[in-house]
Amino acid sequence: MAYDTSNQKEYYQDPSKYGSYQFVSLYDIIESFMAIYVGEEKIIGKASRLDVAFFAQRALAEMSFDTFKSIKSQQITLPNTQIMTLPHDYVNYTKISSVDASGVKHPLYPTRHTSNPFQIRQAEDGSYDFPSNSDLVANSDFASGALHKWSDSYEYRVHGSAGSPNTPLSLSTPGEKFMYSQVVDNALEHVLTPSYLQGFEAGSARATWQKIDTTNIDYIDIEAQAITTAALAGTTNVNAATTANDSAGNVMSSVNNFTVSNGNYYAADSGNSGGIWPQLSAIIGNEGTSNALDIPLTTVRVGVSTNPGQIEALLWPGPGSLYPSQNGSPSIFDIDYIEWTAGEEGFKNLYGVDVRQYDFIYIIVTSTAEWDNTPWGEDKASAFVKTRIDDITVKNSYASNEIQERSTLAGTSSTWEKYKSQQPVELRNEDYEDDVFFHQAGERYGIEPSHAQVNGSFYIDELRGNIHFSSNISGKDVILDYISDSLGTEEEMKVPKLAEDAVYKHILHDVISARRNISVGQQMYYKRQKFAAVRKAKLRLSNLKIEELTQILRGKSKHIKH
Amino acid sequence: MVNVNTVYQTVLALADKDQGGYITPQEFNLFANHAQNEIFEQYFYDLSQFKRVPGNQSDNADMTGLIKDKLSLFRETILSSGENTPALPDNFYRVMNVSYGDNRITCEQIERADQTYYTTPLLSPTKHTPIFYMLGSTDNSGVIHRSVQVRPSVNTFSVHYYRKPAKPNWTYVVSQSAKKPLYNATASDHQHFELHPSEEKNLVHKILQLAGVSTKDFNTAQFANAEEVKSIQQEKS
């Protein structure tokens, strides 16, 4: 009957189990409740497990809001957009703060004097504008300098030091990344490398996509411009050779083995055996020789689909639904698409795409490079091709029936633009010691306490799910402490043992109160039980320790307080 | 198990008291099957009744425990192969429950029509709170086949069910000398009653009632009926 039947050695050797004894899973609570409270000669004669599971989840959510400890937090370095996205399981915040160089948190305060409204698109005369050919894509020209509003496939990073292009003994991986998307010169660039997993060599296919609301739109026009590159045969011409050892200690020749051409390709001789996968360096079969690394053609497709692009970017023919990435296949566009390949470049368009049956679609940009039949070697790790895409527009073919938003950066009003460009009022230390206010020297009346701080401020745009920060927070580390309803995965749904009884009483009351023919007296009895149990749980979880309280109260007798 | 010959001989002895109420083996087999099914079906209603009244801690005297014990003779389990619904056998009677994961997780039964309600995040069936519902289909011969659907799909699950009791069969050979059927317990289709031994008395009473109606011997039927009522009163009071 003992509760703790775990192996102590296993516990101390498995960090994922640390502290797990303080919790009990919601599944265990449901099963125990069904066994103890439900059945003949029990309080509840009959109850569906689904009903009990529902009330158990409701109990967990309710108690997460005001009884359980708030343990969830996220930290980001605030980008220049000055926006933090609300967490996927966010319900409310408990504290938002910035962090200084010492790691100390400084609380930020909510501001009530600004917002980010839906700003209606207006004609020059001030009337509401219902245009045809209004762009449905946010940040379509990448003028923001970032992938703002776009989603993107996984990016891959190199495990080693980055280097400068064309420099021997360094990897050409700016920012330590080697397969990624970036915005360069206000255009989207996809950087594609070979992929090598479990003995298979393959290429890669990235996707960048955005969800578009087409609820009241019948037909759309798609337009974009792209640059692709043709295939390039490898060369074994040895221009410069260096010597390096592989992981087995064998001396091997490491050479530049293909030519850098029009700036679209780059291959560096890393000089590191095995490149980014040093553990695989023994596979190199061309020791002492030079490789002819064929560079594949690139293909760009821009189109619309009812599904988003795929997160996984490897064309590795692995098992499961993720591999090879569907980003490389035209079938990912189940509505329509346009294509550039093998050196094609320029504008292309597609008019009158029928979207009448869809409320939402995705505009997807994919780039593919099939690195097939290339010899494995260190150079592959630093070999990549690029594609470039820009001015991706999806426009309604006919005049809109809905009010339009002003900005191409959807969700951005001029109110917000003005607010984030301002120095916060709390940093403007106006002393009013001037000709106008000189007779009030030294006097300060009517200061609003919530503004009497220099930490910074924020407001939460619940509609769009963002936290906006004042400009003095830009670039700082920001911490969001928040509460959730705890209804994540089944593994995440757990209850502190200090509140286990409260959850049982919560479920019991809820199940009984949802039944008919229950007397008011009975309902009140179970309600009081629940109330008392929750109050007890709150007291326990508030974690008041007599010695800590004593220590705090010792400061009571100090003359100077703050 | 109740010996089919014992019951038959008892019934014959009671019904044939004035040589006028002979029950042929064919008639007995029909009555026997009917009586067994009636008693078996009554278990479920008795269980429902006794669950509503206070019981006691002793399994030997608690009515719910006694009925569960009698029903335990008919519990069977069939294992699904992968995610496929197992075809329930012809002797399937009622489903008890469906479970998976070494029988640790029990599925909740719902009506198929109700599954549309269980689609919201808090009600969707999960691996820990799975659901199942029964399906029925009729083949070309008009035979109804029952099956089970579990949501969400799981690799292997077990269907625990009650099977029907096998049809009792008093088998015999006709003796040329005695000019009457003689009991043959070694026949391939011979079958005893599958009910709990405590049901022997009830079987006799029920068969006698049916036999009394058949032979228009209402005294016998009334006697059997009175005995049965007495027995029920004793058990359920």
PDB file of N, CA and C in Angstrom, chain A residues 27 30-31 40-41 47-51 53-54 57-58 487 490-491, chain B residues 51 54-55 64 68 104-106 108 118 122-123 126-129 131:
ATOM      1  N   TYR A  27      -4.818  12.108 -14.109  1.00  0.00           N
ATOM      2  CA  TYR A  27      -5.344  10.783 -14.474  1.00  0.00           C
ATOM      3  C   TYR A  27      -5.509   9.920 -13.221  1.00  0.00           C
ATOM      4  N   ILE A  30      -8.546  11.054 -11.306  1.00  0.00           N
ATOM      5  CA  ILE A  30      -9.810  10.613 -11.920  1.00  0.00           C
ATOM      6  C   ILE A  30     -10.062   9.138 -11.603  1.00  0.00           C
ATOM      7  N   GLU A  31      -9.019   8.332 -11.754  1.00  0.00           N
ATOM      8  CA  GLU A  31      -9.194   6.897 -11.491  1.00  0.00           C
ATOM      9  C   GLU A  31      -9.542   6.656 -10.017  1.00  0.00           C
ATOM     10  N   GLU A  40     -22.031   1.501  -6.251  1.00  0.00           N
ATOM     11  CA  GLU A  40     -23.092   1.198  -5.311  1.00  0.00           C
ATOM     12  C   GLU A  40     -22.596   1.427  -3.889  1.00  0.00           C
ATOM     13  N   GLU A  41     -23.448   1.996  -3.086  1.00  0.00           N
ATOM     14  CA  GLU A  41     -23.157   2.323  -1.700  1.00  0.00           C
ATOM     15  C   GLU A  41     -22.078   3.386  -1.559  1.00  0.00           C
ATOM     16  N   ALA A  47     -21.626   7.402 -12.421  1.00  0.00           N
ATOM     17  CA  ALA A  47     -21.126   8.587 -13.130  1.00  0.00           C
ATOM     18  C   ALA A  47     -20.227   8.138 -14.259  1.00  0.00           C
ATOM     19  N   SER A  48     -20.360   8.808 -15.367  1.00  0.00           N
ATOM     20  CA  SER A  48     -19.511   8.486 -16.510  1.00  0.00           C
ATOM     21  C   SER A  48     -18.094   8.988 -16.229  1.00  0.00           C
ATOM     22  N   ARG A  49     -17.116   8.190 -16.632  1.00  0.00           N
ATOM     23  CA  ARG A  49     -15.728   8.620 -16.457  1.00  0.00           C
ATOM     24  C   ARG A  49     -15.464   9.892 -17.252  1.00  0.00           C
ATOM     25  N   LEU A  50     -16.135  10.029 -18.379  1.00  0.00           N
ATOM     26  CA  LEU A  50     -15.951  11.245 -19.191  1.00  0.00           C
ATOM     27  C   LEU A  50     -16.454  12.476 -18.444  1.00  0.00           C
ATOM     28  N   ASP A  51     -17.583  12.308 -17.727  1.00  0.00           N
ATOM     29  CA  ASP A  51     -18.098  13.429 -16.930  1.00  0.00           C
ATOM     30  C   ASP A  51     -17.105  13.792 -15.831  1.00  0.00           C
ATOM     31  N   ALA A  53     -13.934  13.175 -15.805  1.00  0.00           N
ATOM     32  CA  ALA A  53     -12.734  13.760 -16.416  1.00  0.00           C
ATOM     33  C   ALA A  53     -12.973  15.228 -16.758  1.00  0.00           C
ATOM     34  N   PHE A  54     -14.168  15.531 -17.234  1.00  0.00           N
ATOM     35  CA  PHE A  54     -14.506  16.921 -17.560  1.00  0.00           C
ATOM     36  C   PHE A  54     -14.435  17.791 -16.307  1.00  0.00           C
ATOM     37  N   GLN A  57     -10.913  18.316 -15.037  1.00  0.00           N
ATOM     38  CA  GLN A  57     -10.178  19.341 -15.788  1.00  0.00           C
ATOM     39  C   GLN A  57     -10.666  20.741 -15.430  1.00  0.00           C
ATOM     40  N   ARG A  58     -11.974  20.847 -15.209  1.00  0.00           N
ATOM     41  CA  ARG A  58     -12.491  22.152 -14.795  1.00  0.00           C
ATOM     42  C   ARG A  58     -11.922  22.530 -13.418  1.00  0.00           C
ATOM     43  N   LEU A 487      -4.147  22.868 -18.533  1.00  0.00           N
ATOM     44  CA  LEU A 487      -4.746  21.799 -19.332  1.00  0.00           C
ATOM     45  C   LEU A 487      -3.927  21.570 -20.595  1.00  0.00           C
ATOM     46  N   GLU A 490      -1.565  15.333 -21.332  1.00  0.00           N
ATOM     47  CA  GLU A 490      -1.968  14.542 -20.171  1.00  0.00           C
ATOM     48  C   GLU A 490      -0.839  14.472 -19.141  1.00  0.00           C
ATOM     49  N   GLU A 491       0.412  14.516 -19.637  1.00  0.00           N
ATOM     50  CA  GLU A 491       1.544  14.476 -18.720  1.00  0.00           C
ATOM     51  C   GLU A 491       1.666  15.791 -17.949  1.00  0.00           C
TER      52      GLU A 491
ATOM     53  N   LYS B  51     -28.197  -3.718  -6.375  1.00  0.00           N
ATOM     54  CA  LYS B  51     -27.239  -2.613  -6.244  1.00  0.00           C
ATOM     55  C   LYS B  51     -27.881  -1.407  -5.583  1.00  0.00           C
ATOM     56  N   PRO B  54     -28.750  -1.757   0.412  1.00  0.00           N
ATOM     57  CA  PRO B  54     -27.485  -1.946   1.123  1.00  0.00           C
ATOM     58  C   PRO B  54     -27.062  -3.412   1.112  1.00  0.00           C
ATOM     59  N   GLY B  55     -25.795  -3.632   0.926  1.00  0.00           N
ATOM     60  CA  GLY B  55     -25.280  -4.998   0.921  1.00  0.00           C
ATOM     61  C   GLY B  55     -24.550  -5.285   2.209  1.00  0.00           C
ATOM     62  N   THR B  64     -25.437  -8.972  -4.286  1.00  0.00           N
ATOM     63  CA  THR B  64     -24.702  -8.487  -5.455  1.00  0.00           C
ATOM     64  C   THR B  64     -23.513  -9.401  -5.749  1.00  0.00           C
ATOM     65  N   LYS B  68     -22.914 -11.691  -9.078  1.00  0.00           N
ATOM     66  CA  LYS B  68     -21.681 -11.501  -9.857  1.00  0.00           C
ATOM     67  C   LYS B  68     -20.921 -12.822  -9.971  1.00  0.00           C
ATOM     68  N   ARG B 104      -5.300  -1.826 -17.883  1.00  0.00           N
ATOM     69  CA  ARG B 104      -5.210  -0.771 -16.887  1.00  0.00           C
ATOM     70  C   ARG B 104      -6.160   0.387 -17.212  1.00  0.00           C
ATOM     71  N   ILE B 105      -6.458   0.580 -18.476  1.00  0.00           N
ATOM     72  CA  ILE B 105      -7.297   1.717 -18.867  1.00  0.00           C
ATOM     73  C   ILE B 105      -8.615   1.197 -19.426  1.00  0.00           C
ATOM     74  N   THR B 106      -9.681   1.617 -18.779  1.00  0.00           N
ATOM     75  CA  THR B 106     -11.015   1.160 -19.179  1.00  0.00           C
ATOM     76  C   THR B 106     -11.677   2.221 -20.042  1.00  0.00           C
ATOM     77  N   GLU B 108     -14.895   4.111 -21.761  1.00  0.00           N
ATOM     78  CA  GLU B 108     -16.249   4.465 -21.350  1.00  0.00           C
ATOM     79  C   GLU B 108     -17.203   4.208 -22.501  1.00  0.00           C
ATOM     80  N   TYR B 118     -18.747  14.569 -28.003  1.00  0.00           N
ATOM     81  CA  TYR B 118     -17.441  14.452 -27.355  1.00  0.00           C
ATOM     82  C   TYR B 118     -16.327  14.940 -28.276  1.00  0.00           C
ATOM     83  N   LEU B 122     -12.316  19.619 -23.693  1.00  0.00           N
ATOM     84  CA  LEU B 122     -12.410  18.982 -22.378  1.00  0.00           C
ATOM     85  C   LEU B 122     -13.124  17.639 -22.430  1.00  0.00           C
ATOM     86  N   LEU B 123     -13.810  17.360 -23.506  1.00  0.00           N
ATOM     87  CA  LEU B 123     -14.572  16.114 -23.572  1.00  0.00           C
ATOM     88  C   LEU B 123     -14.014  15.123 -24.576  1.00  0.00           C
ATOM     89  N   THR B 126      -9.338  10.710 -24.848  1.00  0.00           N
ATOM     90  CA  THR B 126      -7.881  10.674 -24.934  1.00  0.00           C
ATOM     91  C   THR B 126      -7.417   9.255 -24.633  1.00  0.00           C
ATOM     92  N   LYS B 127      -6.122   9.060 -24.654  1.00  0.00           N
ATOM     93  CA  LYS B 127      -5.576   7.730 -24.347  1.00  0.00           C
ATOM     94  C   LYS B 127      -5.890   7.339 -22.904  1.00  0.00           C
ATOM     95  N   HIS B 128      -6.102   8.335 -22.055  1.00  0.00           N
ATOM     96  CA  HIS B 128      -6.426   8.027 -20.662  1.00  0.00           C
ATOM     97  C   HIS B 128      -7.919   7.965 -20.405  1.00  0.00           C
ATOM     98  N   THR B 129      -8.703   8.624 -21.230  1.00  0.00           N
ATOM     99  CA  THR B 129     -10.163   8.562 -21.068  1.00  0.00           C
ATOM    100  C   THR B 129     -10.778   8.169 -22.411  1.00  0.00           C
ATOM    101  N   ILE B 131     -13.126   6.143 -25.226  1.00  0.00           N
ATOM    102  CA  ILE B 131     -14.530   5.752 -25.291  1.00  0.00           C
ATOM    103  C   ILE B 131     -14.678   4.570 -26.243  1.00  0.00           C
TER     104      ILE B 131
END
